[in-house]
């Protein structure tokens, strides 16, 4: 019996690229239904007017500006015809609620935003009359109205202009939003420092863009040439570890012990104890060094395999250059989805039933009852679909690498192996990707919830509760990383044999367990080499940045651009080298399967590159 109720045979017969069939079809249908639900939420917000209220704006009585409105039961001044009044004007735009991140001010629909400062109530009366009479209070009553300080805009009214899309009257001078900026940028205590930092970024924007492009080019070049430098890096690392253990752990403890026993008087008890302590540490360090040397000697062939895999991975990128575009495609897909998700989330913020705020008396729209669960559904969609997109990248890369590895004559490779892999994914394996990404979602959601609870209870919980929360978060993080690694190999097994997710995960797990020492060597050494590659890209970009920004002598003016460039360089390097890491892992799984079921005899020839025959 296969896993999860599968009736597939227990003994696996690997037949690379021979048979192709749909896998995990029920999960594909489930994911399709879930995506339809995500789209239905967007449709609901549009149908109920939430999208229109966000885009066109609405006043404090629930009227959407620029439209004819229906009366809302129990809300005075609702149901007005605001067809000619397309802009939202806030009476007190600087009254900002930092906690709720919104303007706490009465809003009215107006036909024009005030383009000049209104200093007196007479000016305000002329502006209101020009925009059409408003009820309660009437504009003609503004100058003499006793309640004008509460019901009229605060004087002076700053000049404003409408936003290009959302039709809100925004003050031309945004200095009143400084406290909101200060709440976001809490680490800046001196406004002049913030202004100088922003000015430095604006003055260096061309240099920043050039350095970001340099980081991109360096990452693409490194993916090709890393096969030539990986051997040097690996053996430098090995020699450094051995010499460091000999020099720092053994010599630096053994030599002081002999010097101590030779020169010191061992009459006092404390002196004798110190000498014995040094001896124990020296012996322990020596034993550790001997074990490390034996381990290095025992693992030398596996380290050589890691170097060979890096070498072949470099060849893969030469034969499949479109692999370098995978980070761009994945980032673009994620960016488009995140933009859509954020837009629908904003729609949800203006969707629901009209509710009168007890504190301000203004009308707001809130989701009540079962409609509140739409927000949670939308949040789960963010995680699952994001993981689905990342899993599609892993499956696409795995399919292309599998095609490369199991094609004996590389001149007969498909014209576009990447495109062929994408087509196979879309035709056969979307259900497998949906299932694998859902498993990651099941682990990520409780971890994020625990992190939220930990942040909310910061400073309130006792030490035991804090320790338990951090322990659970750490365990879930480790589980997520392990499942990510297993999923990646399951996708590769699916690309090879076209089996379901559970069967592929089981088969890949068996292969990995049978090659546990090789896996350990590849992950330890390979991850360190890739980390050095990231460091190389970041430091090279930073060095170029220092040279280009050196003419800006003021430290505060170039340090922020340099930090931005370094962060971008690390992000780009991580994205590109993560694809390289996927290629290495898939190559190893193919290599392990190849060596298990083939022996080089006629009829059972190896598929592997000659560099892997170590």
Coordinates of C-alpha atoms in Angstrom, one line a residue:
X1 CA 0.0 0.0 0.0
X2 CA 1.2 3.5 -0.8
X3 CA 0.9 6.4 1.7
X4 CA -2.4 8.2 2.3
X5 CA -4.5 5.3 1.0
X6 CA -2.7 5.0 -2.3
X7 CA -2.9 1.6 -3.9
X8 CA 0.4 1.9 -5.8
X9 CA 2.9 -0.9 -5.5
X10 CA 5.3 -0.9 -2.5
X11 CA 8.4 -1.5 -4.5
X12 CA 9.1 1.5 -6.7
X13 CA 10.2 1.1 -10.2
X14 CA 11.7 4.4 -11.4
X15 CA 10.9 5.0 -15.0
X16 CA 12.1 8.6 -15.7
X17 CA 9.9 10.6 -18.1
X18 CA 8.3 7.4 -19.6
X19 CA 4.7 7.7 -18.3
X20 CA 2.8 10.9 -17.6
X21 CA -0.6 11.1 -15.9
X22 CA -2.7 13.5 -13.7
X23 CA -1.7 13.5 -10.0
X24 CA -3.8 14.5 -7.0
X25 CA -6.8 15.6 -9.0
X26 CA -9.1 16.0 -5.9
X27 CA -6.6 18.6 -4.5
X28 CA -6.6 20.4 -7.8
X29 CA -10.4 20.6 -7.6
X30 CA -10.2 21.7 -4.0
X31 CA -7.7 24.5 -4.8
X32 CA -9.8 25.6 -7.7
X33 CA -12.9 25.9 -5.5
X34 CA -10.8 27.8 -2.9
X35 CA -9.6 30.3 -5.6
X36 CA -13.2 30.7 -6.8
X37 CA -14.0 31.6 -3.2
X38 CA -11.2 34.2 -3.2
X39 CA -12.7 35.7 -6.4
X40 CA -16.2 35.6 -4.9
X41 CA -14.9 37.8 -2.0
X42 CA -13.7 40.4 -4.6
X43 CA -17.0 40.1 -6.4
X44 CA -18.9 40.6 -3.2
X45 CA -17.0 43.8 -2.3
X46 CA -17.7 45.2 -5.8
X47 CA -21.4 44.2 -5.8
X48 CA -22.1 45.7 -2.3
X49 CA -20.3 49.0 -3.1
X50 CA -17.2 48.4 -1.0
X51 CA -14.9 48.9 -4.0
X52 CA -16.7 52.0 -5.1
X53 CA -16.5 53.5 -1.6
X54 CA -12.8 52.9 -1.5
X55 CA -12.1 54.3 -5.0
X56 CA -14.5 57.2 -5.0
X57 CA -14.7 57.8 -1.3
X58 CA -17.7 58.4 0.9
X59 CA -18.8 61.0 3.4
X60 CA -19.6 60.7 7.1
X61 CA -23.2 59.9 6.3
X62 CA -22.5 56.8 4.1
X63 CA -23.0 58.6 0.7
X64 CA -20.6 57.5 -2.0
X65 CA -19.2 60.6 -3.7
X66 CA -19.9 61.0 -7.4
X67 CA -22.9 58.7 -7.3
X68 CA -26.6 58.7 -6.6
X69 CA -27.1 57.0 -3.2
X70 CA -29.9 55.0 -1.6
X71 CA -31.1 56.0 1.9
X72 CA -29.6 54.1 4.8
X73 CA -32.2 53.4 7.5
X74 CA -31.4 55.3 10.7
X75 CA -28.7 57.5 9.2
X76 CA -29.5 61.1 8.7
X77 CA -28.4 62.9 5.5
X78 CA -27.9 59.6 3.8
X79 CA -29.3 58.8 0.3
X80 CA -28.2 62.1 -1.2
X81 CA -27.4 62.6 -4.9
X82 CA -23.7 63.3 -5.0
X83 CA -23.3 63.0 -8.8
X84 CA -21.6 66.4 -9.1
X85 CA -19.6 66.1 -6.0
X86 CA -16.7 63.7 -6.8
X87 CA -14.2 64.6 -4.1
X88 CA -13.9 63.8 -0.4
X89 CA -13.1 66.7 1.8
X90 CA -12.0 66.2 5.4
X91 CA -12.9 69.0 7.8
X92 CA -9.8 68.2 9.9
X93 CA -7.4 66.2 7.8
X94 CA -4.6 66.4 10.4
X95 CA -6.7 64.6 13.1
X96 CA -5.1 61.2 12.7
X97 CA -5.7 58.1 14.7
X98 CA -2.3 56.5 14.7
X99 CA -3.5 53.2 16.3
X100 CA -6.3 52.7 13.8
X101 CA -4.3 54.3 11.0
X102 CA -7.1 56.5 9.7
X103 CA -8.2 60.1 9.7
X104 CA -10.7 60.9 12.5
X105 CA -12.5 63.7 10.9
X106 CA -15.9 64.4 9.4
X107 CA -15.9 64.0 5.6
X108 CA -18.1 65.7 3.0
X109 CA -18.5 65.2 -0.7
X110 CA -17.5 68.4 -2.6
X111 CA -17.3 69.3 -6.3
X112 CA -13.8 71.0 -5.9
X113 CA -11.0 70.8 -3.4
X114 CA -10.0 74.2 -1.9
X115 CA -6.9 75.3 -3.9
X116 CA -6.4 78.4 -1.6
X117 CA -6.1 78.7 2.1
X118 CA -9.4 79.5 3.8
X119 CA -8.6 81.8 6.7
X120 CA -12.0 83.1 7.9
X121 CA -15.5 81.7 8.1
X122 CA -16.5 84.1 5.3
X123 CA -14.0 82.4 3.0
X124 CA -15.4 79.0 4.2
X125 CA -19.0 80.2 3.5
X126 CA -18.0 81.2 -0.1
X127 CA -16.3 77.9 -0.7
X128 CA -19.3 75.9 0.7
X129 CA -21.8 77.9 -1.4
X130 CA -19.7 77.4 -4.5
X131 CA -19.7 73.6 -3.9
X132 CA -23.4 73.4 -3.3
X133 CA -25.4 74.0 -0.2
X134 CA -24.9 71.4 2.6
X135 CA -27.5 70.8 5.2
X136 CA -27.0 70.9 9.0
X137 CA -25.5 73.4 9.2
X138 CA -26.4 75.6 6.3
X139 CA -23.3 77.4 4.8
X140 CA -25.0 80.8 5.1
X141 CA -25.0 80.3 8.9
X142 CA -21.3 79.6 9.2
X143 CA -20.0 83.0 10.3
X144 CA -22.6 83.4 13.2
X145 CA -23.2 79.8 14.1
X146 CA -22.4 79.1 17.8
X147 CA -21.5 75.5 17.1
X148 CA -19.2 76.4 14.2
X149 CA -16.1 75.4 16.2
X150 CA -17.4 71.8 16.3
X151 CA -19.4 71.4 13.1
X152 CA -17.3 73.5 10.7
X153 CA -13.7 72.9 9.5
X154 CA -10.9 74.1 11.7
X155 CA -9.4 77.3 10.5
X156 CA -7.2 78.0 8.7
X157 CA -8.2 75.3 6.1
X158 CA -5.0 74.4 4.2
X159 CA -5.0 74.4 0.4
X160 CA -5.4 70.8 -1.0
X161 CA -5.6 68.9 -4.3
X162 CA -7.2 65.6 -5.2
X163 CA -5.3 62.4 -5.4
X164 CA -5.1 61.0 -9.0
X165 CA -7.1 57.8 -8.3
X166 CA -8.8 57.9 -4.9
X167 CA -10.5 61.4 -5.2
X168 CA -9.5 62.5 -1.7
X169 CA -8.7 66.2 -1.0
X170 CA -5.1 66.0 0.4
X171 CA -3.4 69.1 1.9
X172 CA -0.6 70.4 -0.3
X173 CA 1.6 70.8 2.8
X174 CA 1.7 67.4 4.4
X175 CA 3.5 68.6 7.5
X176 CA 0.5 67.8 9.6
X177 CA 1.2 64.1 8.9
X178 CA 4.5 64.3 10.5
X179 CA 3.3 62.6 13.7
X180 CA 2.1 59.7 11.6
X181 CA 5.5 59.4 10.0
X182 CA 7.1 59.6 13.4
X183 CA 5.0 56.7 14.6
X184 CA 6.2 54.6 11.7
X185 CA 9.8 55.7 11.9
X186 CA 10.2 55.3 15.6
X187 CA 13.9 55.0 15.6
X188 CA 14.4 58.6 14.4
X189 CA 14.2 61.2 17.3
X190 CA 15.5 64.1 15.3
X191 CA 13.3 65.3 12.4
X192 CA 16.3 67.0 10.8
X193 CA 18.1 63.6 10.7
X194 CA 15.2 62.0 8.9
X195 CA 15.1 64.8 6.4
X196 CA 18.8 64.5 5.7
X197 CA 18.5 60.7 5.3
X198 CA 15.6 61.1 2.8
X199 CA 17.5 63.8 1.0
X200 CA 20.5 61.5 0.7
X201 CA 18.3 58.8 -0.8
X202 CA 16.7 61.1 -3.3
X203 CA 20.1 62.6 -4.3
X204 CA 21.6 59.2 -4.8
X205 CA 18.6 57.5 -6.6
X206 CA 20.5 57.0 -9.9
X207 CA 23.5 55.4 -8.0
X208 CA 21.1 53.2 -6.0
X209 CA 19.4 52.0 -9.2
X210 CA 22.8 51.3 -10.8
X211 CA 24.1 49.4 -7.8
X212 CA 20.9 47.3 -7.7
X213 CA 21.4 46.5 -11.3
X214 CA 25.0 45.5 -10.5
X215 CA 23.8 43.1 -7.8
X216 CA 21.5 41.6 -10.3
X217 CA 24.2 41.0 -12.9
X218 CA 26.6 39.7 -10.3
X219 CA 24.0 37.1 -9.1
X220 CA 23.4 35.9 -12.6
X221 CA 27.2 35.6 -13.3
X222 CA 27.8 33.8 -10.0
X223 CA 25.2 31.1 -10.9
X224 CA 27.3 30.2 -13.9
X225 CA 30.9 30.5 -12.5
X226 CA 30.2 29.1 -9.1
X227 CA 31.1 25.6 -10.4
X228 CA 34.7 26.8 -11.0
X229 CA 35.2 28.3 -7.5
X230 CA 33.2 25.9 -5.4
X231 CA 36.1 23.4 -5.2
X232 CA 38.4 26.1 -3.9
X233 CA 35.9 27.4 -1.4
X234 CA 35.1 23.9 -0.1
X235 CA 38.8 22.9 0.5
X236 CA 39.6 26.3 2.0
X237 CA 36.7 25.7 4.4
X238 CA 37.9 22.2 5.3
X239 CA 41.5 23.3 5.8
X240 CA 40.3 26.3 8.0
X241 CA 38.2 24.0 10.2
X242 CA 41.0 21.5 10.7
X243 CA 43.7 24.1 11.3
X244 CA 41.4 26.1 13.6
X245 CA 40.7 23.0 15.7
X246 CA 44.4 22.2 15.9
X247 CA 45.6 25.7 16.6
X248 CA 42.9 27.2 18.8
X249 CA 41.3 24.2 20.5
X250 CA 44.3 22.1 21.2
X251 CA 47.6 24.1 21.1
X252 CA 46.1 27.1 22.8
X253 CA 45.0 25.0 25.8
X254 CA 47.8 22.4 25.9
X255 CA 50.7 24.9 25.8
X256 CA 49.3 27.1 28.6
X257 CA 48.8 24.0 30.7
X258 CA 52.5 23.0 30.5
X259 CA 53.6 26.6 31.1
X260 CA 51.3 26.8 34.1
X261 CA 52.5 23.6 35.7
X262 CA 56.1 24.5 35.1
X263 CA 56.1 28.1 36.4
X264 CA 53.3 28.2 39.0
X265 CA 53.5 26.9 42.5
X266 CA 50.9 24.2 42.9
X267 CA 50.7 24.4 46.7
X268 CA 47.4 26.4 46.8
X269 CA 44.2 24.5 46.1
X270 CA 42.9 27.0 43.6
X271 CA 46.1 26.9 41.6
X272 CA 45.9 23.1 41.4
X273 CA 42.3 23.2 40.4
X274 CA 43.1 25.7 37.6
X275 CA 45.8 23.4 36.3
X276 CA 43.5 20.4 36.3
X277 CA 40.8 22.4 34.5
X278 CA 43.2 23.4 31.7
X279 CA 44.2 19.7 31.4
X280 CA 40.6 18.5 31.1
X281 CA 39.9 21.2 28.5
X282 CA 43.0 20.3 26.5
X283 CA 42.2 16.6 26.5
X284 CA 38.6 17.3 25.4
X285 CA 39.8 19.6 22.6
X286 CA 42.3 17.0 21.4
X287 CA 39.6 14.3 21.3
X288 CA 37.3 16.7 19.4
X289 CA 40.1 17.5 16.9
X290 CA 40.9 13.8 16.4
X291 CA 37.2 13.0 15.8
X292 CA 36.9 15.9 13.4
X293 CA 40.0 14.8 11.4
X294 CA 38.6 11.2 11.2
X295 CA 35.2 12.6 10.1
X296 CA 36.9 14.8 7.4
X297 CA 38.8 11.7 6.2
X298 CA 35.7 9.6 6.2
X299 CA 33.6 12.2 4.4
X300 CA 36.2 13.3 1.8
X301 CA 34.4 11.4 -1.1
X302 CA 31.1 12.9 -0.1
X303 CA 32.6 16.4 -0.1
X304 CA 34.0 15.6 -3.5
X305 CA 30.5 14.7 -4.6
X306 CA 29.2 18.1 -3.4
X307 CA 31.9 19.8 -5.6
X308 CA 30.9 17.6 -8.6
X309 CA 27.2 18.5 -8.1
X310 CA 28.0 22.2 -8.1
X311 CA 30.0 21.7 -11.3
X312 CA 27.2 19.9 -13.0
X313 CA 24.7 22.5 -11.7
X314 CA 26.8 25.1 -13.5
X315 CA 26.4 23.1 -16.7
X316 CA 22.7 22.9 -16.3
X317 CA 22.5 26.7 -16.3
X318 CA 24.6 26.8 -19.5
X319 CA 22.2 24.3 -21.2
X320 CA 19.1 25.8 -19.7
X321 CA 19.8 29.6 -19.5
X322 CA 16.1 30.4 -19.0
X323 CA 16.5 29.0 -15.5
X324 CA 18.0 32.4 -14.6
X325 CA 14.6 34.0 -15.3
X326 CA 12.7 31.9 -12.8
X327 CA 13.3 34.3 -9.9
X328 CA 11.9 37.1 -12.1
X329 CA 8.8 35.1 -13.1
X330 CA 8.1 34.0 -9.5
X331 CA 8.6 37.5 -8.1
X332 CA 6.3 39.0 -10.7
X333 CA 3.6 36.4 -10.0
X334 CA 3.9 37.0 -6.3
X335 CA 3.9 40.8 -6.7
X336 CA 0.7 40.7 -8.9
X337 CA -1.0 38.4 -6.4
X338 CA 0.0 40.5 -3.4
X339 CA -1.3 43.6 -5.2
X340 CA -4.6 41.9 -5.9
X341 CA -4.8 40.6 -2.3
X342 CA -4.0 44.1 -0.8
X343 CA -6.6 45.7 -3.1
X344 CA -9.3 43.3 -2.1
X345 CA -8.3 43.7 1.6
X346 CA -8.8 47.5 1.2
X347 CA -12.2 46.8 -0.4
X348 CA -13.1 44.7 2.6
X349 CA -12.3 47.6 4.8
X350 CA -15.1 49.6 3.2
X351 CA -17.6 46.7 2.8
X352 CA -20.3 45.6 5.1
X353 CA -23.2 47.1 7.0
X354 CA -23.3 50.8 8.0
X355 CA -22.5 51.3 11.7
X356 CA -22.5 54.6 13.6
X357 CA -19.4 55.2 15.6
X358 CA -20.5 55.9 19.2
X359 CA -17.4 58.1 19.8
X360 CA -17.5 60.4 16.8
X361 CA -21.1 59.9 15.5
X362 CA -19.8 59.2 12.0
X363 CA -21.0 56.4 9.8
X364 CA -18.6 53.6 9.1
X365 CA -18.9 50.3 7.2
X366 CA -18.0 47.1 9.0
X367 CA -18.3 43.4 8.4
X368 CA -20.7 41.9 10.9
X369 CA -21.9 38.3 11.6
X370 CA -20.7 35.6 9.4
X371 CA -19.3 38.2 7.0
X372 CA -16.4 38.7 9.4
X373 CA -15.0 35.2 8.4
X374 CA -14.3 36.6 4.8
X375 CA -11.3 38.4 6.2
X376 CA -9.9 35.2 7.7
X377 CA -10.6 33.3 4.5
X378 CA -8.8 36.0 2.6
X379 CA -5.8 35.8 5.0
X380 CA -5.5 32.0 4.6
X381 CA -5.6 32.6 0.8
X382 CA -2.6 34.9 1.1
X383 CA -0.5 32.1 2.6
X384 CA -1.8 29.2 0.6
X385 CA -1.6 30.9 -2.8
X386 CA 1.8 32.4 -2.1
X387 CA 3.1 29.0 -1.1
X388 CA 1.5 27.6 -4.2
X389 CA 3.4 30.0 -6.5
X390 CA 6.7 29.2 -4.8
X391 CA 5.9 25.5 -5.2
X392 CA 5.2 26.0 -8.9
X393 CA 8.7 27.4 -9.2
X394 CA 10.2 24.4 -7.5
X395 CA 8.2 22.0 -9.7
X396 CA 9.1 23.9 -12.8
X397 CA 12.9 23.9 -12.0
X398 CA 12.7 20.2 -10.9
X399 CA 11.0 19.2 -14.2
X400 CA 13.6 21.0 -16.3
X401 CA 16.5 19.5 -14.4
X402 CA 15.0 16.0 -14.5
X403 CA 14.7 16.3 -18.3
X404 CA 18.3 17.4 -18.5
X405 CA 19.7 14.7 -16.3
X406 CA 17.8 11.7 -17.8
X407 CA 18.5 12.8 -21.4
X408 CA 21.6 10.8 -22.4
X409 CA 22.3 12.8 -25.5
X410 CA 22.2 16.5 -24.4
X411 CA 22.0 17.6 -28.1
X412 CA 18.5 16.0 -28.1
X413 CA 17.1 18.2 -25.3
X414 CA 13.8 19.9 -26.0
X415 CA 14.1 23.3 -27.6
X416 CA 12.7 24.9 -24.4
X417 CA 12.9 22.5 -21.4
X418 CA 11.6 25.2 -19.1
X419 CA 8.5 25.8 -21.2
X420 CA 8.0 22.0 -21.5
X421 CA 8.2 21.7 -17.7
X422 CA 5.7 24.5 -17.2
X423 CA 3.3 22.8 -19.6
X424 CA 3.7 19.5 -17.8
X425 CA 3.0 21.2 -14.5
X426 CA -0.1 22.9 -15.8
X427 CA -1.5 19.8 -17.5
X428 CA -0.6 17.0 -14.9
X429 CA 0.7 18.2 -11.6
X430 CA -1.2 21.3 -10.3
X431 CA -2.9 19.1 -7.8
X432 CA 0.4 17.9 -6.4
X433 CA 1.6 21.4 -6.0
X434 CA -1.6 22.5 -4.3
X435 CA -1.4 19.6 -1.8
X436 CA 2.2 20.3 -0.9
X437 CA 1.6 24.0 -0.5
X438 CA -1.4 23.3 1.7
X439 CA 0.7 21.2 4.1
X440 CA 3.1 24.1 4.5
X441 CA 0.1 26.4 5.1
X442 CA -1.2 24.2 7.8
X443 CA 2.2 24.6 9.7
X444 CA 2.7 28.3 8.9
X445 CA -0.7 29.5 10.1
X446 CA -0.3 28.3 13.8
X447 CA 3.2 29.6 13.8
X448 CA 2.1 33.1 12.7
X449 CA -0.8 33.0 15.2
X450 CA 1.7 32.2 18.0
X451 CA 4.0 34.9 16.9
X452 CA 1.0 37.4 17.0
X453 CA 0.1 36.2 20.5
X454 CA 3.7 36.6 21.6
X455 CA 3.9 40.2 20.3
X456 CA 0.5 41.1 21.8
X457 CA 1.5 39.7 25.2
X458 CA 5.0 41.2 25.2
X459 CA 5.8 42.5 28.7
X460 CA 2.6 40.9 30.2
X461 CA 3.2 37.2 30.2
X462 CA 5.4 35.4 32.8
X463 CA 8.7 33.8 32.0
X464 CA 7.4 30.3 31.7
X465 CA 4.6 31.3 29.2
X466 CA 7.2 33.3 27.2
X467 CA 9.5 30.3 27.0
X468 CA 6.7 28.0 26.0
X469 CA 5.6 30.3 23.2
X470 CA 9.1 30.7 21.8
X471 CA 9.6 26.9 22.0
X472 CA 6.5 26.2 20.1
X473 CA 7.3 28.9 17.5
X474 CA 10.8 27.4 17.1
X475 CA 9.5 23.9 16.7
X476 CA 6.9 24.9 14.1
X477 CA 9.6 26.8 12.2
X478 CA 11.9 23.7 12.2
X479 CA 9.0 21.5 11.1
X480 CA 8.2 24.0 8.3
X481 CA 11.8 23.9 7.1
X482 CA 11.9 20.1 7.1
X483 CA 8.6 19.9 5.2
X484 CA 9.8 22.4 2.7
X485 CA 12.9 20.3 2.0
X486 CA 10.8 17.1 1.7
X487 CA 8.2 18.8 -0.5
X488 CA 10.9 20.0 -2.9
X489 CA 12.2 16.4 -3.2
X490 CA 8.6 15.1 -3.6
X491 CA 8.1 17.5 -6.5
X492 CA 11.3 16.2 -8.1
X493 CA 10.1 12.6 -7.6
X494 CA 6.8 13.6 -9.2
X495 CA 8.6 15.1 -12.1
X496 CA 10.5 11.9 -12.6
X497 CA 7.8 9.2 -12.2
X498 CA 4.5 11.2 -12.4
X499 CA 3.3 9.8 -9.0
X500 CA 1.0 11.5 -6.5
X501 CA 2.4 13.7 -3.7
X502 CA 2.3 11.2 -0.9
X503 CA 3.9 8.4 -3.0
X504 CA 6.5 10.8 -4.3
X505 CA 7.2 12.1 -0.8
X506 CA 7.6 8.6 0.5
X507 CA 9.9 7.5 -2.3
X508 CA 12.0 10.6 -2.0
X509 CA 12.3 10.1 1.8
X510 CA 13.5 6.5 1.4
X511 CA 16.1 7.7 -1.1
X512 CA 17.3 10.5 1.2
X513 CA 17.5 8.2 4.2
X514 CA 19.6 5.6 2.2
X515 CA 22.0 8.5 1.4
X516 CA 21.9 10.3 4.8
X517 CA 25.6 10.9 5.0
X518 CA 25.7 12.3 1.5
X519 CA 22.7 14.5 2.2
X520 CA 24.4 15.8 5.4
X521 CA 27.6 16.6 3.5
X522 CA 25.8 18.3 0.6
X523 CA 23.6 20.4 2.9
X524 CA 26.4 21.4 5.3
X525 CA 29.1 22.2 2.7
X526 CA 26.7 23.4 0.0
X527 CA 24.8 25.8 2.2
X528 CA 28.0 27.3 3.4
X529 CA 29.3 27.8 -0.2
X530 CA 26.0 29.4 -1.2
X531 CA 26.2 31.6 1.9
X532 CA 29.7 32.7 0.9
X533 CA 28.3 33.5 -2.6
X534 CA 25.7 35.7 -1.0
X535 CA 28.3 37.4 1.1
X536 CA 30.5 37.9 -2.0
X537 CA 27.7 39.6 -3.9
X538 CA 26.7 41.9 -1.0
X539 CA 30.3 42.9 -0.2
X540 CA 31.1 43.5 -3.9
X541 CA 28.0 45.7 -4.3
X542 CA 28.8 47.5 -1.0
X543 CA 32.4 48.1 -2.0
X544 CA 31.2 49.6 -5.3
X545 CA 28.6 51.7 -3.4
X546 CA 31.3 53.1 -1.1
X547 CA 33.4 54.1 -4.1
X548 CA 30.5 55.8 -5.9
X549 CA 29.0 57.4 -2.8
X550 CA 32.4 58.5 -1.4
X551 CA 32.1 62.0 -2.7
X552 CA 29.1 62.6 -0.3
X553 CA 31.3 63.2 2.7
X554 CA 28.4 63.5 5.2
X555 CA 27.9 60.0 6.7
X556 CA 24.2 60.5 7.2
X557 CA 23.7 61.2 3.5
X558 CA 25.1 58.0 2.1
X559 CA 24.7 55.4 4.8
X560 CA 21.0 54.9 4.1
X561 CA 21.4 54.5 0.4
X562 CA 24.2 52.0 1.1
X563 CA 22.0 50.0 3.5
X564 CA 19.2 49.9 0.9
X565 CA 21.6 48.7 -1.8
X566 CA 23.0 46.0 0.5
X567 CA 19.5 44.7 1.5
X568 CA 18.5 44.6 -2.2
X569 CA 21.8 42.8 -3.1
X570 CA 21.2 40.2 -0.4
X571 CA 17.6 39.7 -1.5
X572 CA 18.6 39.3 -5.2
X573 CA 21.4 36.9 -4.3
X574 CA 19.1 34.8 -2.1
X575 CA 16.5 34.5 -4.8
X576 CA 19.0 33.5 -7.5
X577 CA 21.1 31.2 -5.3
X578 CA 17.9 29.5 -4.0
X579 CA 17.2 28.4 -7.5
X580 CA 20.8 27.1 -7.8
X581 CA 20.2 25.2 -4.5
X582 CA 17.0 23.6 -5.9
X583 CA 19.0 22.5 -9.0
X584 CA 21.7 20.9 -6.8
X585 CA 19.1 19.1 -4.6
X586 CA 17.2 17.8 -7.7
X587 CA 20.5 16.7 -9.3
X588 CA 21.4 14.8 -6.1
X589 CA 18.1 13.0 -6.0
X590 CA 18.5 12.0 -9.7
X591 CA 22.1 10.9 -9.0
X592 CA 20.9 8.7 -6.0
X593 CA 18.2 7.1 -8.1
X594 CA 20.6 6.6 -11.0
X595 CA 23.3 4.9 -8.8
X596 CA 20.6 2.7 -7.0
X597 CA 19.0 1.2 -10.2
X598 CA 21.9 1.4 -12.7
X599 CA 25.4 0.0 -12.5
X600 CA 27.0 0.9 -15.8
X601 CA 26.6 -2.5 -17.4
X602 CA 25.0 -2.8 -20.9
X603 CA 21.3 -2.1 -20.7
X604 CA 21.7 -0.4 -17.3
X605 CA 24.0 2.5 -18.2
X606 CA 24.3 5.5 -16.0
X607 CA 22.6 8.7 -17.0
X608 CA 24.9 10.9 -14.9
X609 CA 27.5 13.3 -16.1
X610 CA 31.1 12.1 -16.1
X611 CA 31.9 14.7 -13.4
X612 CA 29.6 12.8 -11.0
X613 CA 31.4 9.5 -11.4
X614 CA 33.6 10.1 -8.3

